[in-house]
PDB file of C-alpha atoms in Angstrom:
ATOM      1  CA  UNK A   1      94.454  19.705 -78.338  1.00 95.00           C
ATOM      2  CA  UNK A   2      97.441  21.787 -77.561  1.00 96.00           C
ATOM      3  CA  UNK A   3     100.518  19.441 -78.438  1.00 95.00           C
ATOM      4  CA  UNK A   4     103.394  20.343 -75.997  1.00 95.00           C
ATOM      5  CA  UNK A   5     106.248  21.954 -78.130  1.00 94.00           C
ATOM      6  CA  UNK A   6     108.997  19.249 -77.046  1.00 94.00           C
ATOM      7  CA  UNK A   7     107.002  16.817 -79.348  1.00 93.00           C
ATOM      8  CA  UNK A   8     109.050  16.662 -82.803  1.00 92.00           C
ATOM      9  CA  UNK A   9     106.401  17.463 -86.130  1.00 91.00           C
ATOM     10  CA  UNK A  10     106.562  13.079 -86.682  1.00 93.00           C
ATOM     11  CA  UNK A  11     105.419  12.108 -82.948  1.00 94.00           C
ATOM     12  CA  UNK A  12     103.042  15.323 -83.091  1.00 93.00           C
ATOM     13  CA  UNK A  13     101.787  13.807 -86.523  1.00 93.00           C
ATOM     14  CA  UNK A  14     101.284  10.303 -84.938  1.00 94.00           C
ATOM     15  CA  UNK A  15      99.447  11.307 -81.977  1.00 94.00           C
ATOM     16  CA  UNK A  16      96.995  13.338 -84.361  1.00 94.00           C
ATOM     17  CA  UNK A  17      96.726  10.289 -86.177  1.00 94.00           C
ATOM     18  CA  UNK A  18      95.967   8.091 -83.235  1.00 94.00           C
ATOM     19  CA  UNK A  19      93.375   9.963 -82.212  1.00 94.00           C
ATOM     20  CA  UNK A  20      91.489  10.012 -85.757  1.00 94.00           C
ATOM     21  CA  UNK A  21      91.995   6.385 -85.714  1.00 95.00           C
ATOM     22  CA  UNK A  22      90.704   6.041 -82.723  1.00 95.00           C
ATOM     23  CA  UNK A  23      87.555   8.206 -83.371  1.00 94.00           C
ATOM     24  CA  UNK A  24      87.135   5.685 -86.473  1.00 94.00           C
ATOM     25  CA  UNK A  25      87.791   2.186 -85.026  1.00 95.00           C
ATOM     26  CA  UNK A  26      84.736   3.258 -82.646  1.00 93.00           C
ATOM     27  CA  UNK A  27      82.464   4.294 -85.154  1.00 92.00           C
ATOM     28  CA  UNK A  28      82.766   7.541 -85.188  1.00 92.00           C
ATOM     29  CA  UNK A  29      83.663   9.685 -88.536  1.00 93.00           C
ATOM     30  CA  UNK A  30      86.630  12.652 -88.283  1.00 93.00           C
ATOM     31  CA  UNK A  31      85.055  15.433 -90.460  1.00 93.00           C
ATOM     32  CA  UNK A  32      88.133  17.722 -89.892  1.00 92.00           C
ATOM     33  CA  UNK A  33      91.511  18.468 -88.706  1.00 92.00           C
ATOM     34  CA  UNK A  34      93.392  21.478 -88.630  1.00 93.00           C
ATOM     35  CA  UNK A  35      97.075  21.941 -87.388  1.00 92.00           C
ATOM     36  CA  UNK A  36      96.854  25.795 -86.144  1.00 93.00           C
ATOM     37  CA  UNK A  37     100.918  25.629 -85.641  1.00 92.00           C
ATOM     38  CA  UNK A  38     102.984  26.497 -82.354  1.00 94.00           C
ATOM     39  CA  UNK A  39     101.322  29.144 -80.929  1.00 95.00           C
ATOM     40  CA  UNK A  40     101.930  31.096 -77.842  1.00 96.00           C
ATOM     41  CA  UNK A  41      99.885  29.983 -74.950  1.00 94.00           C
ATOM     42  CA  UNK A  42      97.518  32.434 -73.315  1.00 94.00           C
ATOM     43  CA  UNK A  43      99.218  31.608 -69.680  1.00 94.00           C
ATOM     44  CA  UNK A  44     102.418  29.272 -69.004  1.00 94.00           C
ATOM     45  CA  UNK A  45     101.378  25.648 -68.196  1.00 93.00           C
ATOM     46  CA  UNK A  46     103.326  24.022 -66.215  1.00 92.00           C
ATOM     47  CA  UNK A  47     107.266  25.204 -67.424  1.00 94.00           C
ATOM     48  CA  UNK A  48     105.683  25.770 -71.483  1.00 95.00           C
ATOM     49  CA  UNK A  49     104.856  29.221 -72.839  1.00 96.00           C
ATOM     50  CA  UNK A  50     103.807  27.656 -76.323  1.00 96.00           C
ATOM     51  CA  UNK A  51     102.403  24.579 -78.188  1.00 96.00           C
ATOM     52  CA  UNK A  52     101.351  23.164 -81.051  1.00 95.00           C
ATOM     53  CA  UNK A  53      97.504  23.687 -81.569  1.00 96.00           C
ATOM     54  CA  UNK A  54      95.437  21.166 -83.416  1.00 95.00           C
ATOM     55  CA  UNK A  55      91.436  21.037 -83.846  1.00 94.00           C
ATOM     56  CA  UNK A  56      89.639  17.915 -84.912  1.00 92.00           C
ATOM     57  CA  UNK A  57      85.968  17.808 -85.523  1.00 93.00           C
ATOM     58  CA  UNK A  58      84.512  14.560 -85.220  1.00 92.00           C
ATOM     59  CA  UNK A  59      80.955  12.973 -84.970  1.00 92.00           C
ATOM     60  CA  UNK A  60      80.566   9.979 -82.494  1.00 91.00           C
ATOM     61  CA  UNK A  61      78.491   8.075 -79.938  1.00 91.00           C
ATOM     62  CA  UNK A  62      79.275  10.087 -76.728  1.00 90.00           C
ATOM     63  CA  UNK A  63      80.709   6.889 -75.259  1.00 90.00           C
ATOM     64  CA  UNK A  64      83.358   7.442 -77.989  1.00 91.00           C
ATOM     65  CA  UNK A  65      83.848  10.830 -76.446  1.00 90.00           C
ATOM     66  CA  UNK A  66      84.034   9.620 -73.165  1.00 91.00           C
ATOM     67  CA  UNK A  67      86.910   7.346 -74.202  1.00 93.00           C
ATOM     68  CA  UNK A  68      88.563   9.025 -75.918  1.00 93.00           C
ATOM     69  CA  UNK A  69      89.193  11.970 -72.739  1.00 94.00           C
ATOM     70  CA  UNK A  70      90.625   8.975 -70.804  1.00 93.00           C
ATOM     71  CA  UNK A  71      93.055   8.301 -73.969  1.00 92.00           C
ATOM     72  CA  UNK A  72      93.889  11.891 -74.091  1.00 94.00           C
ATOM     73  CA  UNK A  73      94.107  12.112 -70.204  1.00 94.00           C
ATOM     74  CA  UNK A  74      96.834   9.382 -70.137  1.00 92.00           C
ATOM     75  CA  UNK A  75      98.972  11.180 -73.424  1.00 92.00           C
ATOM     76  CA  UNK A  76     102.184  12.771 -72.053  1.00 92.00           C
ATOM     77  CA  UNK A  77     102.409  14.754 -75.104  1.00 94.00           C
ATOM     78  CA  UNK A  78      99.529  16.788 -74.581  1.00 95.00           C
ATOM     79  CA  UNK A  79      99.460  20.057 -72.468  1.00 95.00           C
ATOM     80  CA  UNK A  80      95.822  20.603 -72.881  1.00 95.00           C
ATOM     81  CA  UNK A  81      92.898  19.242 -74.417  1.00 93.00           C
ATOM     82  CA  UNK A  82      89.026  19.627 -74.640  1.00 92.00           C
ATOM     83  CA  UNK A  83      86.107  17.379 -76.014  1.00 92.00           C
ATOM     84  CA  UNK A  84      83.168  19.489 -76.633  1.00 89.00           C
ATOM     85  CA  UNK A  85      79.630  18.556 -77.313  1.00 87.00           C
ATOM     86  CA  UNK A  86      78.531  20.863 -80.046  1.00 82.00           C
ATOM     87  CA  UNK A  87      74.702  20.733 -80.863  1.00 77.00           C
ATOM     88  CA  UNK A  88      74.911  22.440 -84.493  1.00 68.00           C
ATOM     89  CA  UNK A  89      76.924  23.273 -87.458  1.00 63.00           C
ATOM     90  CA  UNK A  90      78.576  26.719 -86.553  1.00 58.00           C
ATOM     91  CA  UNK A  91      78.965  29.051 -89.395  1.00 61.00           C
ATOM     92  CA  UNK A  92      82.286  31.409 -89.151  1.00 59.00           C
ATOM     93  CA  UNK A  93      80.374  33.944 -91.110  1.00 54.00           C
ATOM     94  CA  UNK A  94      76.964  33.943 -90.586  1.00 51.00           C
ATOM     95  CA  UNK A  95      75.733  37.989 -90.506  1.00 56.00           C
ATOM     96  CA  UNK A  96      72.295  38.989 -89.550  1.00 55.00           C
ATOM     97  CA  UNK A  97      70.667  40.069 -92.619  1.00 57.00           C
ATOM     98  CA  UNK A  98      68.561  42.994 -92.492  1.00 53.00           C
ATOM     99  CA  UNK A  99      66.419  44.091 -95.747  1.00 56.00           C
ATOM    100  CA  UNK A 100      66.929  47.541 -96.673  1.00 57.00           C
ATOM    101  CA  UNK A 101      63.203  49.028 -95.762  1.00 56.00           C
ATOM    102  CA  UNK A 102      62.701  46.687 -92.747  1.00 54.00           C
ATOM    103  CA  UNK A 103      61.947  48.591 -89.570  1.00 61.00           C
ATOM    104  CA  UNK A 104      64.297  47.740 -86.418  1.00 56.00           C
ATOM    105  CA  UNK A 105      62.822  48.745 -83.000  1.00 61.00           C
ATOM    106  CA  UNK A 106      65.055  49.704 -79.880  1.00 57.00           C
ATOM    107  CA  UNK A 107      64.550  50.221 -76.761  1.00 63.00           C
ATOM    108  CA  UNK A 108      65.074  53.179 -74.700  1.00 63.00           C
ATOM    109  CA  UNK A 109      67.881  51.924 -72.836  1.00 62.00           C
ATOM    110  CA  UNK A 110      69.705  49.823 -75.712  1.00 59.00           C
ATOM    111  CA  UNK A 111      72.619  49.788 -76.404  1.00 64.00           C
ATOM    112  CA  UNK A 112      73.673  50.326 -80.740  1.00 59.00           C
ATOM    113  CA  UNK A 113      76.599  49.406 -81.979  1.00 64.00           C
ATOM    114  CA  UNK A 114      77.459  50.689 -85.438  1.00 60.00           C
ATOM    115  CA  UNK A 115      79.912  50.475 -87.632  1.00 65.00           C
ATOM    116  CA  UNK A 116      81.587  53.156 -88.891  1.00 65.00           C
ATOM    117  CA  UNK A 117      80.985  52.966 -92.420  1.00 64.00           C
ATOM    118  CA  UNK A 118      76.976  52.354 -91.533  1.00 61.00           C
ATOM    119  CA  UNK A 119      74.364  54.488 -92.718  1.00 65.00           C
ATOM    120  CA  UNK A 120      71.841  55.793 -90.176  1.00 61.00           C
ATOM    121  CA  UNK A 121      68.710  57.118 -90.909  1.00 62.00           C
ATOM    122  CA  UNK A 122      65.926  58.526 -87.749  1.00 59.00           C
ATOM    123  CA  UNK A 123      62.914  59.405 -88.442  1.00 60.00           C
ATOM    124  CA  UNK A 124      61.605  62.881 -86.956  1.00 61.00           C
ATOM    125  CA  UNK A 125      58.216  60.669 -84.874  1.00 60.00           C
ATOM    126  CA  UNK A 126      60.570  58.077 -83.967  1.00 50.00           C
ATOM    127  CA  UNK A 127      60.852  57.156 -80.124  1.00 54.00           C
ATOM    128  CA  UNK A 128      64.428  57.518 -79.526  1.00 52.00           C
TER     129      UNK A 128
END
């Protein structure tokens, strides 16, 4: 949700709070909230340059979701918002893990990206 910046910290508080309660009182469970802060917005909407970002992650029936978008729709406090469906846990840093003697195979017209610190070793028979 992007809060719109003319919303004091208390109302901004309550309207987080209504939603959460919402979520709840339809059987779904909030398993997070985060207040990102007034940020600056990508591209002015409507006359606002900034707003207040928060994130809630919530699991629910998608009737709930449904419901709640018409309860965000009709909030004049909000500038944005967006309900997505997300089908798995997303881990903020998940690598690729790559064992030390494991062979990696390219082709010809690949494109590598390495880091700068990386190590790179070619073997003289390899197709490259």
């Amino acid at each position: 949700m992007v809060i719109s910046p003319e919303t004091n910290e208390e109302e901004a508080s309550e309207l987080v709070g209504r939603v959460g309660k919402f979520i709840t009182d339809n059987g779904g469970v909030v398993k997070n909230q985060e207040n990102w802060g007034t940020k600056k917005l990508a591209y002015p909407i409507g006359h606002y340059r900034e707003g207040n970002y928060v994130m809630s992650e919530f699991n629910s029936e998608p009737s709930t979701a449904n419901e709640l978008e018409k309860l965000l729709r009709a909030s004049q406090q909000l500038i944005r918002y967006l309900v997505i469906k997300q089908d798995e846990k997303v881990e903020e840093d998940s690598e690729i893990k790559v064992e030390e003697d494991s062979e990696i195979k390219v082709e010809e017209d690949s494109e590598i990206k390495v880091e700068e610190d990386s190590e790179i070793k070619v073997e003289e028979d390899s197709e490259i």
